[in-house]
C-alpha angles and dihedrals in degrees: 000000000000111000103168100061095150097068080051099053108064099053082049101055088035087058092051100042088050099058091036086066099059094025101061117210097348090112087136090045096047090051084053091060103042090054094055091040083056098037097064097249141087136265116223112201119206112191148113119289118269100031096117100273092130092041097050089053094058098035091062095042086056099043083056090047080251134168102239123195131181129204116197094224104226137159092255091048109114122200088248091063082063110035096028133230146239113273124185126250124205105195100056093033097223129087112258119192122249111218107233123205093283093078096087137116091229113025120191110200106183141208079354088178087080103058108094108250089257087070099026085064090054081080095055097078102038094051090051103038111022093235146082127222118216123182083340098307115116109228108191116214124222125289129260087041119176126170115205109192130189136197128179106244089205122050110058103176106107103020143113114210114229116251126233094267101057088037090061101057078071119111106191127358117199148135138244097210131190124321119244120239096270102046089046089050076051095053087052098050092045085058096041086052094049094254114142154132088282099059087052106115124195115279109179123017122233089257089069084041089066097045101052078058084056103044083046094064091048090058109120125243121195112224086242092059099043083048087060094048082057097051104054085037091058087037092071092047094060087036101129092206089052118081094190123026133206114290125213099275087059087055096050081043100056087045096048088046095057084042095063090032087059087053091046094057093051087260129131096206144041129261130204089242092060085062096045099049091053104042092086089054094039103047117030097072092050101048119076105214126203123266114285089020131121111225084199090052092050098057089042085049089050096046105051078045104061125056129253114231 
């Protein structure tokens, strides 16, 4: 159990107060990320274009002191132009292997429904294991390393939509959403100010970016509570109206998440609303549901259905 939350708290609301100077209003949407980002997994953001997706990447990789890269996702695109390849070189008479964009603390891959599967699988590895193989050598990435990945909900022509697999490697899926008047009246007066992206400074290093990861994974969970992750878990997997329900890794995920949102709220230990809370984020973009059917009803449906302990 973490007993020196104290000494957690400050870089984590530092963390928070920093982006929500640049990112105006998106205080729920900036707490999504940050959970996947502690919790060891990836956020995947599904919105219209010019709602802040790009912006709140980098301004994230730059708020941890971070190396940000970002791939346009396009049909041509091939996984080698995101992992990297060998190249020969002459003078010393031997490959060596070229480090593609991939290697980042904080990657960007946007609009990754259109990349073709092919490269859309060169990701798989590299979000579950940290690493890239090339020609059979295992490369690791930096650490931290958290891929935030966009897609545009609402074009189609063009795109490949991403298969369960790759959608599962997903921590969290969400969207940022419009601004209301207000915040968008906000977003006018800070430019007219001068206050931008380009004025954000570092706030927490990546060393206190690790061990917030760390501390995450030493936030208590009661049985009960961990009994109530499995049962909305095994609930979608005798669901009649879903045709394919969450696997494991969604249940270690729901459980890391509430883990990271706990710490994020000052607390050593997990409560059934932070489950609760992130279930909807968590689950729908895992499950299949059958035709005619909301994933997003079907979690809402599940959760007003079993109890909460």
């Amino acid at each position: 159990m973490v007993n020196t939350l104290t000494s957690v708290r400050p870089p984590v609301q530092r963390l928070q107060d920093n982006l929500g100077t640049v990112i105006v209003g998106k205080h729920e949407a900036i707490q999504l990320v940050l959970v996947a980002l502690l919790s060891g997994g990836h956020a995947l953001l599904e919105d219209v274009p010019g709602v802040g997706k790009t912006l709140l990447a980098k301004s994230l990789a730059r708020s941890i002191d971070g190396q940000f890269h970002r791939i346009q996702c396009t049909p041509d695109l091939l996984p080698s132009d995101l992992t990297g390849t060998n190249i020969w070189n002459p003078q010393e008479g031997k490959f060596e292997f070229l480090a593609g964009p991939i290697f980042a603390n904080v990657l960007l891959t946007d609009e990754i429904n259109r990349a073709t599967p092919r490269t859309q699988s060169a990701l798989l590895e590299v979000m579950e294991e940290a690493q890239v193989t090339i020609d059979g050598v295992s490369h690791p990435v930096l650490d931290p390393f958290f891929v935030i990945a966009t897609q545009n909900p609402v074009e189609y022509q063009g795109t490949f939509p991403l298969p369960e697999a790759q959608l599962d490697r997903f921590a969290l899926s969400l969207s940022l959403g419009y601004p209301s008047e207000t915040e968008e009246l906000q977003m006018l007066e800070r430019l007219q100010s001068g206050q931008s992206f380009q004025t954000l400074q570092p706030c927490i290093t990546l060393a206190e970016v690790k061990q917030l990861q760390q501390d995450c994974r030493a936030i208590h969970v009661e049985s009960s509570v961990q009994r109530y992750i499995l049962a909305l878990v095994r609930a979608t997997r005798e669901h009649d109206d879903i045709t394919l329900g969450i696997s494991p890794r969604g249940t270690v995920t729901l459980q890391r998440t509430s883990q990271a949102l706990a710490l994020l709220n000052g607390r050593d230990y997990v409560l059934p609303d932070d489950v609760k809370f992130l279930a909807p984020y968590v689950l729908r973009h895992r499950l299949i549901p059958a035709a005619g059917h909301s994933a997003q009803g079907i979690v809402e449906q599940l959760l007003g259905a079993i109890a909460i302990p």
